[in-house]
Every structure is written in C-alpha cells, then in structure tokens.
XYZ file of C-alpha atoms in Angstrom:
386
model
C 128.037 52.958 54.956
C 126.277 54.695 58.277
C 122.879 55.060 58.356
C 120.922 58.305 60.222
C 117.519 57.000 61.619
C 114.729 59.359 62.531
C 111.672 56.570 63.570
C 109.267 58.653 65.913
C 109.343 62.346 64.496
C 107.325 63.586 61.383
C 106.412 66.801 59.255
C 107.939 69.817 61.136
C 108.488 68.175 64.967
C 113.008 68.406 65.784
C 112.986 69.948 62.516
C 115.598 72.571 63.924
C 117.614 70.186 65.795
C 117.162 67.211 63.137
C 117.893 69.154 60.068
C 121.374 70.390 61.714
C 121.725 66.929 63.143
C 121.588 65.298 59.699
C 124.118 67.775 58.250
C 126.511 67.200 61.248
C 126.113 63.503 61.207
C 126.698 63.430 57.145
C 129.578 65.445 57.408
C 131.095 63.679 60.349
C 130.697 59.951 58.177
C 132.037 61.699 55.286
C 128.397 62.140 53.545
C 128.573 58.077 53.371
C 125.075 57.854 54.661
C 121.740 56.942 54.151
C 119.031 58.714 56.191
C 115.588 56.823 57.123
C 112.602 59.157 57.966
C 109.678 59.808 57.146
C 109.015 61.582 53.393
C 107.047 64.693 55.132
C 109.571 65.075 57.588
C 112.649 64.526 54.827
C 110.299 67.482 53.142
C 110.400 70.086 56.249
C 113.923 69.300 57.030
C 115.163 70.249 53.529
C 112.703 73.204 53.524
C 113.806 74.461 57.002
C 117.820 74.095 56.071
C 117.789 74.933 52.524
C 121.584 74.126 52.441
C 121.149 70.457 53.524
C 121.959 68.098 50.611
C 120.504 64.135 51.651
C 122.868 61.501 50.782
C 120.642 58.617 50.427
C 117.136 58.622 51.749
C 115.237 55.832 52.408
C 111.216 56.290 53.332
C 109.557 54.499 56.701
C 106.075 54.635 57.819
C 105.803 56.880 61.053
C 102.118 56.570 62.745
C 99.692 60.124 63.526
C 99.774 60.634 66.833
C 96.340 61.302 68.141
C 95.837 63.298 71.639
C 94.108 61.008 74.127
C 93.841 57.763 71.748
C 95.589 55.457 74.345
C 94.629 52.480 71.750
C 96.983 54.726 69.085
C 99.793 55.327 70.649
C 99.899 51.311 71.903
C 99.783 51.417 67.854
C 102.608 53.956 67.448
C 105.375 51.981 70.276
C 104.179 48.662 67.974
C 105.476 50.354 64.929
C 108.557 52.064 66.345
C 109.519 48.725 68.087
C 108.886 46.895 64.737
C 110.655 49.425 62.764
C 113.624 49.429 65.202
C 113.964 45.718 64.722
C 113.976 46.081 60.599
C 117.079 48.479 60.722
C 118.900 46.405 63.253
C 118.245 43.472 61.290
C 119.761 45.284 57.896
C 122.479 46.528 60.164
C 123.851 43.282 60.861
C 123.298 41.866 57.659
C 125.176 44.416 56.229
C 128.421 46.444 56.399
C 127.303 49.194 58.530
C 129.929 51.079 60.660
C 127.414 53.303 62.725
C 123.983 53.849 63.346
C 122.595 57.169 64.725
C 118.914 57.303 65.917
C 118.260 61.309 65.634
C 115.758 60.465 68.585
C 114.323 57.704 69.817
C 111.475 56.760 72.411
C 112.359 55.171 75.610
C 109.972 52.058 74.959
C 111.643 51.732 71.473
C 115.060 52.046 73.250
C 114.732 48.965 75.401
C 113.388 46.630 72.766
C 116.705 47.909 70.776
C 118.677 47.282 73.619
C 117.188 43.770 74.132
C 118.151 42.805 70.268
C 121.233 44.232 70.667
C 121.698 41.805 73.798
C 120.459 38.621 71.972
C 122.564 39.692 68.603
C 125.697 40.333 67.554
C 126.122 43.544 65.511
C 129.195 44.721 64.528
C 127.792 48.951 63.953
C 128.023 51.224 66.433
C 124.877 52.317 67.725
C 124.227 55.645 68.679
C 121.305 56.787 70.445
C 120.071 60.410 70.910
C 119.355 61.577 73.642
C 116.712 64.663 74.193
C 113.700 65.339 77.161
C 113.271 61.837 78.424
C 116.138 61.942 80.490
C 114.428 64.444 82.753
C 112.166 62.219 84.906
C 114.795 60.855 86.188
C 115.171 63.383 88.636
C 111.368 65.001 88.552
C 109.417 64.865 91.733
C 105.391 64.733 91.392
C 104.940 62.185 87.854
C 101.675 61.211 87.173
C 101.932 57.101 86.922
C 102.620 57.594 82.801
C 105.604 58.873 83.483
C 106.605 56.827 87.131
C 106.350 54.262 84.026
C 108.631 56.201 81.281
C 111.185 56.769 84.606
C 111.480 53.164 85.043
C 112.163 52.024 81.386
C 114.907 54.815 81.455
C 116.610 53.627 84.105
C 116.245 49.832 83.002
C 117.922 51.145 79.391
C 120.807 52.940 80.957
C 120.818 49.899 83.307
C 121.629 47.314 79.895
C 125.402 47.301 78.849
C 126.550 46.999 75.362
C 129.789 47.610 74.111
C 128.631 48.697 70.811
C 125.674 51.285 72.138
C 126.489 55.026 73.142
C 124.330 58.095 74.398
C 124.649 61.706 72.415
C 123.233 64.309 74.632
C 123.672 67.899 74.097
C 125.873 69.780 76.614
C 128.421 69.000 78.566
C 126.789 69.906 82.123
C 123.903 67.369 81.109
C 126.602 64.580 80.600
C 127.890 65.455 84.219
C 124.514 64.745 86.091
C 123.557 61.702 83.890
C 127.421 60.489 84.618
C 126.832 61.439 88.830
C 123.593 59.236 88.535
C 124.901 56.471 86.444
C 128.344 56.286 86.503
C 128.589 53.137 84.712
C 127.653 55.221 81.506
C 130.197 57.717 81.681
C 132.142 55.960 79.141
C 129.760 55.479 76.959
C 128.341 59.386 76.891
C 129.016 61.764 74.166
C 128.497 65.156 74.436
C 128.342 67.669 72.066
C 126.378 71.682 72.058
C 123.201 71.595 70.628
C 123.124 71.792 66.601
C 122.236 74.874 65.183
C 122.216 76.593 61.627
C 123.008 80.841 62.451
C 120.053 82.810 61.795
C 119.817 86.595 62.675
C 116.702 89.071 62.781
C 117.321 92.814 62.208
C 119.281 94.960 64.296
C 117.444 95.953 67.675
C 117.527 99.462 68.290
C 117.737 101.840 71.248
C 113.978 102.273 70.959
C 113.189 98.823 71.159
C 115.368 97.671 74.781
C 112.444 97.545 76.661
C 110.681 94.280 75.901
C 110.726 91.205 77.763
C 109.619 87.892 76.570
C 109.313 84.443 77.553
C 109.204 81.964 75.004
C 108.100 78.149 74.622
C 105.925 75.951 76.896
C 104.153 78.116 79.579
C 103.701 75.904 82.818
C 103.899 76.121 86.346
C 107.158 74.127 85.650
C 109.414 76.762 83.901
C 107.583 79.169 86.440
C 105.400 81.281 83.790
C 103.009 81.697 86.888
C 106.191 83.657 88.407
C 106.455 85.720 85.595
C 103.343 87.038 85.246
C 103.575 88.196 88.800
C 107.393 89.896 87.748
C 105.312 92.072 85.131
C 102.400 92.895 87.754
C 104.780 94.519 89.875
C 107.369 96.055 87.122
C 104.621 97.870 86.216
C 103.829 99.793 89.163
C 107.983 100.092 89.473
C 109.215 100.789 85.989
C 105.919 101.064 83.620
C 108.250 101.851 80.409
C 108.918 97.754 80.739
C 106.691 95.729 78.261
C 106.204 91.622 79.387
C 105.137 88.951 77.107
C 104.419 85.479 76.912
C 104.480 83.157 73.842
C 104.026 79.497 73.111
C 102.108 76.946 74.036
C 99.773 76.983 77.658
C 100.548 73.668 79.352
C 98.670 74.686 82.488
C 96.144 77.347 83.073
C 97.688 80.909 83.857
C 95.596 83.935 85.343
C 97.158 87.416 83.880
C 95.976 90.984 83.217
C 96.194 91.578 79.658
C 96.996 95.405 80.228
C 99.969 94.489 82.137
C 101.392 91.502 79.827
C 100.855 90.415 76.298
C 100.244 86.634 75.775
C 100.472 85.011 72.452
C 99.433 81.296 71.864
C 97.217 78.629 73.124
C 96.851 75.009 73.443
C 98.887 74.065 70.244
C 102.179 75.618 69.501
C 102.495 78.632 67.117
C 103.431 78.388 64.018
C 107.442 79.384 62.920
C 106.281 82.552 61.118
C 104.491 83.657 64.140
C 106.594 82.555 66.479
C 109.568 84.133 64.646
C 107.314 87.808 64.033
C 107.264 87.479 68.239
C 110.831 86.874 68.594
C 111.638 90.032 66.275
C 109.811 92.010 67.830
C 110.858 91.349 71.344
C 114.606 92.964 73.249
C 115.787 90.346 76.298
C 114.630 86.739 76.583
C 113.633 85.950 79.992
C 114.529 82.562 81.724
C 112.997 81.543 85.364
C 113.952 78.000 85.067
C 114.584 76.381 88.568
C 118.073 74.705 88.934
C 116.225 71.064 88.322
C 114.650 72.018 84.955
C 117.355 71.658 82.683
C 120.072 69.411 84.398
C 119.302 66.533 82.052
C 117.521 68.395 78.842
C 118.709 71.209 76.747
C 116.873 74.511 76.042
C 115.109 74.720 72.987
C 114.119 78.179 74.331
C 117.701 79.298 74.829
C 118.230 78.413 71.223
C 115.881 81.062 70.572
C 118.140 83.729 72.106
C 121.516 82.938 70.340
C 119.387 82.708 67.111
C 118.018 85.761 66.559
C 120.532 87.861 68.824
C 118.614 88.102 71.657
C 120.320 89.439 75.307
C 119.153 86.946 78.350
C 117.787 87.791 81.420
C 117.896 84.514 83.426
C 117.560 82.981 87.313
C 120.540 81.129 88.207
C 121.076 77.744 87.610
C 124.076 75.628 85.910
C 122.970 75.329 82.328
C 123.092 79.278 82.369
C 125.990 79.614 84.805
C 128.045 77.395 82.517
C 126.931 79.032 79.579
C 127.443 83.019 80.857
C 130.688 81.414 82.166
C 132.651 81.923 79.283
C 129.936 84.529 77.283
C 128.198 87.432 78.519
C 125.319 87.453 76.556
C 122.795 89.048 79.406
C 122.361 88.980 83.202
C 121.790 86.165 85.612
C 120.218 86.583 88.928
C 120.626 84.453 91.981
C 116.921 84.338 92.850
C 112.886 85.214 91.810
C 112.994 87.255 94.695
C 115.989 89.370 93.632
C 114.577 89.784 89.906
C 112.721 93.694 90.839
C 115.957 95.156 91.783
C 117.881 93.597 89.129
C 115.629 94.657 86.766
C 115.529 98.348 87.849
C 119.340 98.196 87.916
C 119.665 97.131 84.332
C 117.058 99.206 82.556
C 118.562 102.199 84.887
C 122.094 102.203 83.241
C 123.248 105.102 81.025
C 125.220 102.620 78.903
C 122.269 99.942 78.211
C 122.837 100.375 74.612
C 126.272 99.559 74.533
C 126.028 96.717 77.295
C 123.078 95.439 75.015
C 125.174 95.185 71.649
C 128.311 94.013 73.739
C 126.190 91.204 74.766
C 124.960 90.915 71.012
C 128.631 90.605 69.925
C 129.220 87.996 72.728
C 126.326 86.202 71.370
C 128.049 85.772 67.692
C 131.058 84.686 69.445
C 129.215 81.676 70.884
C 127.512 80.989 67.560
C 130.682 81.233 65.679
C 132.625 78.580 68.460
C 129.328 76.140 68.174
C 128.081 76.996 64.423
C 127.651 73.260 62.679
C 131.146 73.309 60.553
C 133.459 74.109 63.522
C 131.342 70.824 65.569
C 132.441 68.157 62.653
C 136.229 67.785 63.472
C 135.151 67.875 67.214
C 132.391 65.337 66.960
C 134.872 63.081 64.673
C 137.693 63.297 67.040
C 134.837 62.019 69.949
C 133.086 59.412 68.107
C 136.963 58.078 67.443
C 137.440 58.412 71.484
C 134.393 56.778 72.174
C 134.185 53.760 70.202
C 138.438 52.836 70.442
C 137.653 52.863 74.387
C-alpha cells in the first residue's frame, strides 16, 4: 500500500498539478494507493480531470486561509503539523511502501523531518517542492520570507535515508543540487504533470495578439510589458497587448494601448481560458533567476493551449527551446522592440506559427502523463536503491 497526501491545498487550489500528479502517482504504484485530502479538493480534482479515478479516499480537514489573519495562519500550521504526525504514525504502524506529499508547507515539512529523525519509518517519504524553494535565491525579502528561507535551509540540512524530494524540471534539480550538493542523490526531477488540452486553431488574422498571463507584478517584469506595449504602439500599431491575471503590485497603464484583465483575486478558470483562447502568443519577460527553483505554471498555459511563446532568455526557456522550437527567445529586454518587428514582419508568419504549434504538440506528446509513468517508476527504483 502507498499513501498520496495533500495537507494544505483545498477546493480548486493546485487543481491542474494535483489532479495530474495524483493520476501519475496512482499509475506508478499500480493503483495500490490511498489518497488523503479534503472532500472539496477531491471533488475539484475529479471535476478538472474527468478520467481521474481515485483508488481509495480518506478525508482530512483543511483549515481555511483568511488573508491578513495571523492567528488563523498559526492555527493552520499547527493543524498541518498535527495532520502530518497522524499520517506518519499510520505509516509507521502499517506496512506502507511509499508516501507522496503532493505539497507541504516548509513549517510542516520541518516537523515531519524532526519526527522522522526520532522515529523509525520503513516507508520512503517523498515531498514535492513547489514555489517555496525560490526564497533560497531571492533578494530583498520581507521578514516573513527570510524566516521561510531559514526553515527551508534547515529542512535541506536535516538528512534522512528514507526522505526524497520531487521537483518539476531538470534545471531546478541542477540548481538545487549546486546549492546543496548533499541532497543531489535525494532529488527526483520530472516534468510538470499535465493533461493535454487544446483551444481552437488560431487563424492567420488572430496572429497579432500578445498576452502575459499569471501574477502581474514587478517581480515578473509586468511594468516592462507596459513599457513595451507603449513603444510598439508607435512602431507596429497592429500589435495588441494584454495582461491577464492577479495584481500583486500596482501598475499604471494606458488602456488604449494595453488591455488589462484581472484584479486582486485570480480570475475564474473559465474567464482565464476565454482570454487565452483570444491570444496568439504568450509573452514572458522573466529574469534569469525567476524560474531557477520553481516551475512556471504560466508556461503550461502556452503548451496546453497550443500558443507559441515570446520570451526573455533564461535557463528555463533555453533548456526547452534547445529541443523544441515553440517560439522566439530574446537576449535582453532592450532588444524586444527589434525582435518583435522582425517576427511580425515575416512574410511566412503563418507558416512559422503553425510550425511552432506542431513543436508544441511534439513537446506534449513527449511529456504527457502516460509517457512519464514508466520513467517515473524507473527513477523511484533507482532512487530508493541508491
């Protein structure tokens, strides 16, 4: 028997990665699994991925997050710690082979590591990392973020032969291993799990709409996208720019030059997909350090909806574009105006766009869920035998 656990995400949170991740791990463990999570999250995962059939479900309570309520966050952390102790006690008592945590907060992970340090557990414990690793290389952190960074560092320093980590992308493993060589043999890298899904075919008349999706923030260079739209409005007025997502930082923009869709809360998935369907190219102005230790969910939007990309050069995109020509990569932000002029002046723009879409489908075929199962099984065997 194997456990798959989600202690912190509720309802529709992480529904793409968790639905596909659960599907993947159930296949890896030949459907000899039990899933622990909230009722609402289970329903959301089954709704998002209709072909997901959960082997066996055990409900656990997840406390709601209340923005700005520090006391509630303390309650959430204490509840997560209590839940993880309950899970690990069951693992110790029963003959469990593997336990996979689809996500876990750094605080709960710390207490899990401490429990495992003083209690013998024969199962392999696999923790999935998401955005929490990014604090290891970020500058200008708030006090709370510096505290999280200290906890993440402590977690990585506590060694246990039964503990392993999953990261989404080989470049993330390489970066994490360079920072903490002692955990290199404990890291399992896989491609971000996804289920193939295409929007309607984009016709030639639609090829001049460029969109940036996800968090709208200074960190993601959203302000530079506004500047780029202003500049290109003079050079190539036929280009249409838009920003879609949740506002993290305040942004000033000219609504006659760039369309902005979103607010303080994330859009519903339906509204988000509607905006994606009317966008031709997805734009990424991420600096090199932005995605060294975190996978880009916004990049998945491009491949899942068959949208070629226009991106700033960084290791994340460089690694992908080396094998799959799914758009253009520009060396610096300053070079974007000339790069866009060159791209949208091509006489074979429609043919190039279609070629990029063909390569996106090739990428999807290479990394779809079913193709990852056998590879993941092999990696699990190699890791646990090492």
